[in-house]
Amino acid sequence: QKEVEQNSGPLSVPEGAIASLNCTYSDRGSQSFFWYRQYSGKSPELIMFIYSNGDKEDGRFTAQLNKASQYVSLLIRDSQPSDSATYLCAPYSGYSTLTFGKGTMLLVSP
Amino acid sequence: NAGVTQTPKFRILKIGQSMTLQCTQDMNHNYMYWYRQDPGMGLKLIYYSVGAGITDKGEVPNGYNVSRSTTEDFPLRLELAAPSQTSVYFCAGGLAGAAYNEQFFGPGTRLTVL
């Protein structure tokens, strides 16, 4: 059974702050990691993926991966109220399917 | 391109009824998926398909069936609906390889079984 653990939150941060979202996974065969954002009542959308240890930056988003510790995180700099959503972590082991965590709800207050 | 479309958007079923949730994609993706999402929970994979004529079970397949006769369509069939099947159902189409799996989700179908 592949386990993906995320703090359900809500994680509350003020506008302009850095939001840090964490994810741990059990499957050591996981090769790449996907972060999806899901607004309330909407479908998930891909915002970041990472497959190498270290950091990957895309605009205000930075994904961090440590395969030895089985840990992946998503940092959102200069958080905006429009970033308020649930963020789903999904490791991929190369067998056609993703395993999604339960997600962390982020609330950014103006 | 419409992407991934799902019908209906909402449906209320009585216990024991059957229905088909429709999913169509126009992105020519070989991979398609059906998920259910219960409140406060992540996405649970029901069934998936890696191409026309090929389907496989996911984590929670009981009570559901699928077919994939064309690349575009991937309907999900509920037989003998039960209250435990009350959920939001998402269909996704995707690109997958050895180290990459990007999925594009439809808008979802909210199903209530009473």
Short mmCIF file of C-alpha atoms in Angstrom, two decimals:
data_model
loop_
_atom_site.label_atom_id
_atom_site.label_comp_id
_atom_site.label_asym_id
_atom_site.label_seq_id
_atom_site.Cartn_x
_atom_site.Cartn_y
_atom_site.Cartn_z
CA GLN A 1 0.00 0.00 0.00
CA LYS A 2 1.48 3.30 -1.10
CA GLU A 3 1.11 5.96 1.59
CA VAL A 4 1.18 9.68 0.94
CA GLU A 5 0.94 11.87 4.01
CA GLN A 6 0.01 15.54 4.07
CA ASN A 7 -1.09 17.74 6.94
CA SER A 8 -4.75 18.45 6.23
CA GLY A 9 -4.52 21.98 7.63
CA PRO A 10 -5.83 24.52 7.25
CA LEU A 11 -2.51 26.28 6.98
CA SER A 12 -3.18 29.96 7.50
CA VAL A 13 -0.69 32.59 6.32
CA PRO A 14 -0.98 36.34 5.85
CA GLU A 15 -0.78 37.86 2.40
CA GLY A 16 2.84 38.28 1.28
CA ALA A 17 4.20 35.52 3.50
CA ILE A 18 5.79 32.23 2.46
CA ALA A 19 3.54 29.19 2.63
CA SER A 20 5.27 25.83 3.13
CA LEU A 21 3.38 22.66 2.24
CA ASN A 22 4.87 19.29 3.09
CA CYS A 23 4.41 15.74 1.86
CA THR A 24 5.97 12.42 2.83
CA TYR A 25 5.62 9.20 0.88
CA SER A 26 6.27 5.53 1.53
CA ASP A 27 7.08 4.15 -1.94
CA ARG A 28 10.85 4.31 -2.43
CA GLY A 29 10.27 3.53 -6.11
CA SER A 30 8.67 6.94 -6.63
CA GLN A 31 10.54 8.72 -9.38
CA SER A 32 8.74 12.01 -9.80
CA PHE A 33 6.36 14.13 -7.81
CA PHE A 34 3.43 16.25 -8.83
CA TRP A 35 1.69 19.10 -7.03
CA TYR A 36 -1.91 19.81 -7.95
CA ARG A 37 -3.97 22.76 -6.79
CA GLN A 38 -7.70 22.35 -6.24
CA TYR A 39 -9.97 25.30 -5.60
CA SER A 40 -13.11 24.61 -3.63
CA GLY A 41 -15.73 22.97 -5.84
CA LYS A 42 -13.35 22.71 -8.78
CA SER A 43 -11.16 20.03 -10.32
CA PRO A 44 -7.43 19.64 -9.65
CA GLU A 45 -4.89 21.32 -11.91
CA LEU A 46 -1.17 20.63 -12.16
CA ILE A 47 1.07 23.43 -10.91
CA MET A 48 4.49 21.83 -10.41
CA PHE A 49 6.41 18.62 -10.86
CA ILE A 50 9.89 17.62 -9.77
CA TYR A 51 11.98 14.50 -10.34
CA SER A 52 15.50 15.43 -9.20
CA ASN A 53 16.70 15.96 -5.67
CA GLY A 54 16.97 19.61 -4.78
CA ASP A 55 14.88 22.61 -5.71
CA LYS A 56 12.84 23.51 -8.76
CA GLU A 57 11.52 27.02 -9.14
CA ASP A 58 8.64 28.28 -11.28
CA GLY A 59 7.59 31.84 -10.61
CA ARG A 60 6.43 32.12 -6.99
CA PHE A 61 6.44 28.35 -6.58
CA THR A 62 9.40 26.22 -5.48
CA ALA A 63 9.27 22.45 -5.18
CA GLN A 64 11.87 20.75 -2.99
CA LEU A 65 12.67 17.05 -3.11
CA ASN A 66 14.70 14.83 -0.81
CA LYS A 67 14.39 11.22 -1.96
CA ALA A 68 16.59 9.87 0.84
CA SER A 69 14.15 11.29 3.40
CA GLN A 70 11.11 10.51 1.20
CA TYR A 71 10.01 14.10 1.52
CA VAL A 72 8.76 16.66 -0.96
CA SER A 73 7.58 20.18 -0.28
CA LEU A 74 6.03 23.13 -2.07
CA LEU A 75 6.90 26.70 -1.13
CA ILE A 76 4.70 29.57 -2.25
CA ARG A 77 6.41 32.94 -1.95
CA ASP A 78 4.52 36.23 -1.66
CA SER A 79 1.30 34.32 -0.96
CA GLN A 80 -1.88 35.86 -2.37
CA PRO A 81 -5.51 35.35 -1.35
CA SER A 82 -5.96 33.72 -4.78
CA ASP A 83 -3.56 30.98 -3.62
CA SER A 84 -6.18 29.83 -1.10
CA ALA A 85 -6.92 26.26 -2.19
CA THR A 86 -6.15 22.66 -1.35
CA TYR A 87 -2.77 21.40 -2.56
CA LEU A 88 -2.47 17.73 -3.44
CA CYS A 89 0.83 15.88 -3.53
CA ALA A 90 1.12 12.92 -5.93
CA PRO A 91 4.18 10.69 -6.24
CA TYR A 92 4.64 8.70 -9.43
CA SER A 93 6.37 5.31 -9.64
CA GLY A 94 6.21 4.87 -13.39
CA TYR A 95 3.28 2.46 -13.54
CA SER A 96 0.69 4.68 -15.26
CA THR A 97 -1.08 5.86 -12.10
CA LEU A 98 -0.61 8.56 -9.48
CA THR A 99 -1.23 8.13 -5.76
CA PHE A 100 -2.71 11.31 -4.31
CA GLY A 101 -2.39 12.54 -0.75
CA LYS A 102 -5.46 13.94 1.02
CA GLY A 103 -4.18 17.46 0.44
CA THR A 104 -3.38 20.49 2.58
CA MET A 105 -5.82 23.38 2.69
CA LEU A 106 -4.09 26.76 2.45
CA LEU A 107 -5.82 29.95 3.56
CA VAL A 108 -4.17 33.27 2.71
CA SER A 109 -5.66 36.21 4.55
CA PRO A 110 -5.52 39.77 3.13
CA ASN B 1 -10.20 22.14 -27.59
CA ALA B 2 -12.72 21.37 -24.86
CA GLY B 3 -10.23 19.17 -22.98
CA VAL B 4 -12.00 16.66 -20.75
CA THR B 5 -15.76 16.92 -20.51
CA GLN B 6 -18.06 15.08 -18.10
CA THR B 7 -21.80 14.68 -18.00
CA PRO B 8 -23.94 15.07 -16.03
CA LYS B 9 -22.70 17.76 -13.60
CA PHE B 10 -25.11 16.67 -10.87
CA ARG B 11 -27.25 13.61 -10.33
CA ILE B 12 -29.39 12.18 -7.56
CA LEU B 13 -29.99 8.43 -7.62
CA LYS B 14 -32.13 6.18 -5.52
CA ILE B 15 -30.60 3.12 -3.90
CA GLY B 16 -30.43 0.28 -6.39
CA GLN B 17 -30.62 2.43 -9.50
CA SER B 18 -27.92 2.33 -12.17
CA MET B 19 -26.36 5.06 -14.24
CA THR B 20 -23.47 5.86 -16.53
CA LEU B 21 -21.16 8.81 -16.02
CA GLN B 22 -19.88 10.04 -19.35
CA CYS B 23 -16.32 11.24 -19.99
CA THR B 24 -14.92 12.46 -23.29
CA GLN B 25 -11.54 13.95 -24.13
CA ASP B 26 -10.37 15.63 -27.30
CA MET B 27 -6.66 15.80 -26.49
CA ASN B 28 -5.84 12.39 -28.01
CA HIS B 29 -4.49 11.12 -24.70
CA ASN B 30 -4.03 7.39 -24.44
CA TYR B 31 -4.38 7.36 -20.67
CA MET B 32 -7.69 7.98 -18.95
CA TYR B 33 -8.70 7.72 -15.30
CA TRP B 34 -11.73 7.75 -13.05
CA TYR B 35 -11.43 9.03 -9.49
CA ARG B 36 -13.83 9.62 -6.66
CA GLN B 37 -13.30 12.29 -4.03
CA ASP B 38 -15.12 12.23 -0.73
CA PRO B 39 -15.26 15.38 1.47
CA GLY B 40 -11.87 16.16 3.03
CA MET B 41 -10.27 13.25 1.27
CA GLY B 42 -7.87 12.91 -1.60
CA LEU B 43 -8.56 11.33 -4.93
CA LYS B 44 -9.16 7.59 -4.97
CA LEU B 45 -8.55 5.81 -8.27
CA ILE B 46 -11.47 3.67 -9.41
CA TYR B 47 -10.41 2.46 -12.85
CA TYR B 48 -7.96 3.52 -15.50
CA SER B 49 -7.16 2.79 -19.13
CA VAL B 50 -3.89 2.96 -21.03
CA GLY B 51 -5.55 2.79 -24.43
CA ALA B 52 -8.64 1.75 -26.33
CA GLY B 53 -9.71 -1.74 -25.33
CA ILE B 54 -7.50 -1.84 -22.21
CA THR B 55 -8.80 -1.15 -18.72
CA ASP B 56 -7.55 -1.96 -15.25
CA LYS B 57 -8.75 -1.67 -11.67
CA GLY B 58 -7.59 1.04 -9.35
CA GLU B 59 -7.79 1.26 -5.58
CA VAL B 60 -11.60 1.26 -5.19
CA PRO B 61 -13.21 -0.57 -8.18
CA ASN B 62 -16.04 -2.42 -6.38
CA GLY B 63 -19.49 -1.37 -7.57
CA TYR B 64 -18.20 0.18 -10.79
CA ASN B 65 -17.44 -0.87 -14.34
CA VAL B 66 -15.77 0.83 -17.27
CA SER B 67 -15.24 0.36 -20.97
CA ARG B 68 -12.91 2.01 -23.47
CA SER B 69 -14.02 1.36 -27.02
CA THR B 70 -12.48 4.56 -28.41
CA THR B 71 -9.58 6.82 -27.47
CA GLU B 72 -11.99 9.66 -26.73
CA ASP B 73 -14.59 8.06 -24.46
CA PHE B 74 -14.27 6.40 -21.06
CA PRO B 75 -17.71 5.92 -19.43
CA LEU B 76 -18.08 4.79 -15.82
CA ARG B 77 -21.02 2.55 -15.00
CA LEU B 78 -22.57 2.32 -11.53
CA GLU B 79 -24.70 -0.76 -10.98
CA LEU B 80 -27.03 -0.98 -7.99
CA ALA B 81 -26.16 2.41 -6.51
CA ALA B 82 -25.49 2.52 -2.77
CA PRO B 83 -25.23 5.50 -0.37
CA SER B 84 -21.50 4.76 -0.05
CA GLN B 85 -21.14 5.83 -3.69
CA THR B 86 -22.21 9.37 -2.87
CA SER B 87 -19.18 11.36 -3.96
CA VAL B 88 -17.69 13.68 -6.56
CA TYR B 89 -16.39 11.80 -9.57
CA PHE B 90 -13.56 13.14 -11.69
CA CYS B 91 -12.43 11.84 -15.04
CA ALA B 92 -8.93 12.66 -16.27
CA GLY B 93 -6.96 12.21 -19.44
CA GLY B 94 -3.23 12.11 -19.40
CA LEU B 95 0.24 11.71 -20.73
CA ALA B 96 2.39 9.12 -19.00
CA GLY B 97 5.89 7.79 -19.36
CA ALA B 98 8.64 6.31 -17.25
CA ALA B 99 9.00 9.39 -15.06
CA TYR B 100 6.14 11.66 -16.03
CA ASN B 101 2.38 11.50 -15.56
CA GLU B 102 0.42 14.69 -16.19
CA GLN B 103 -3.32 14.37 -15.86
CA PHE B 104 -5.94 16.82 -17.05
CA PHE B 105 -9.16 16.68 -15.10
CA GLY B 106 -12.73 17.19 -16.15
CA PRO B 107 -15.08 19.42 -14.13
CA GLY B 108 -16.51 16.52 -12.13
CA THR B 109 -19.90 14.92 -11.50
CA ARG B 110 -21.49 15.35 -8.09
CA LEU B 111 -23.51 12.21 -7.32
CA THR B 112 -25.85 11.70 -4.40
CA VAL B 113 -27.41 8.31 -3.66
CA LEU B 114 -30.46 8.40 -1.38
#
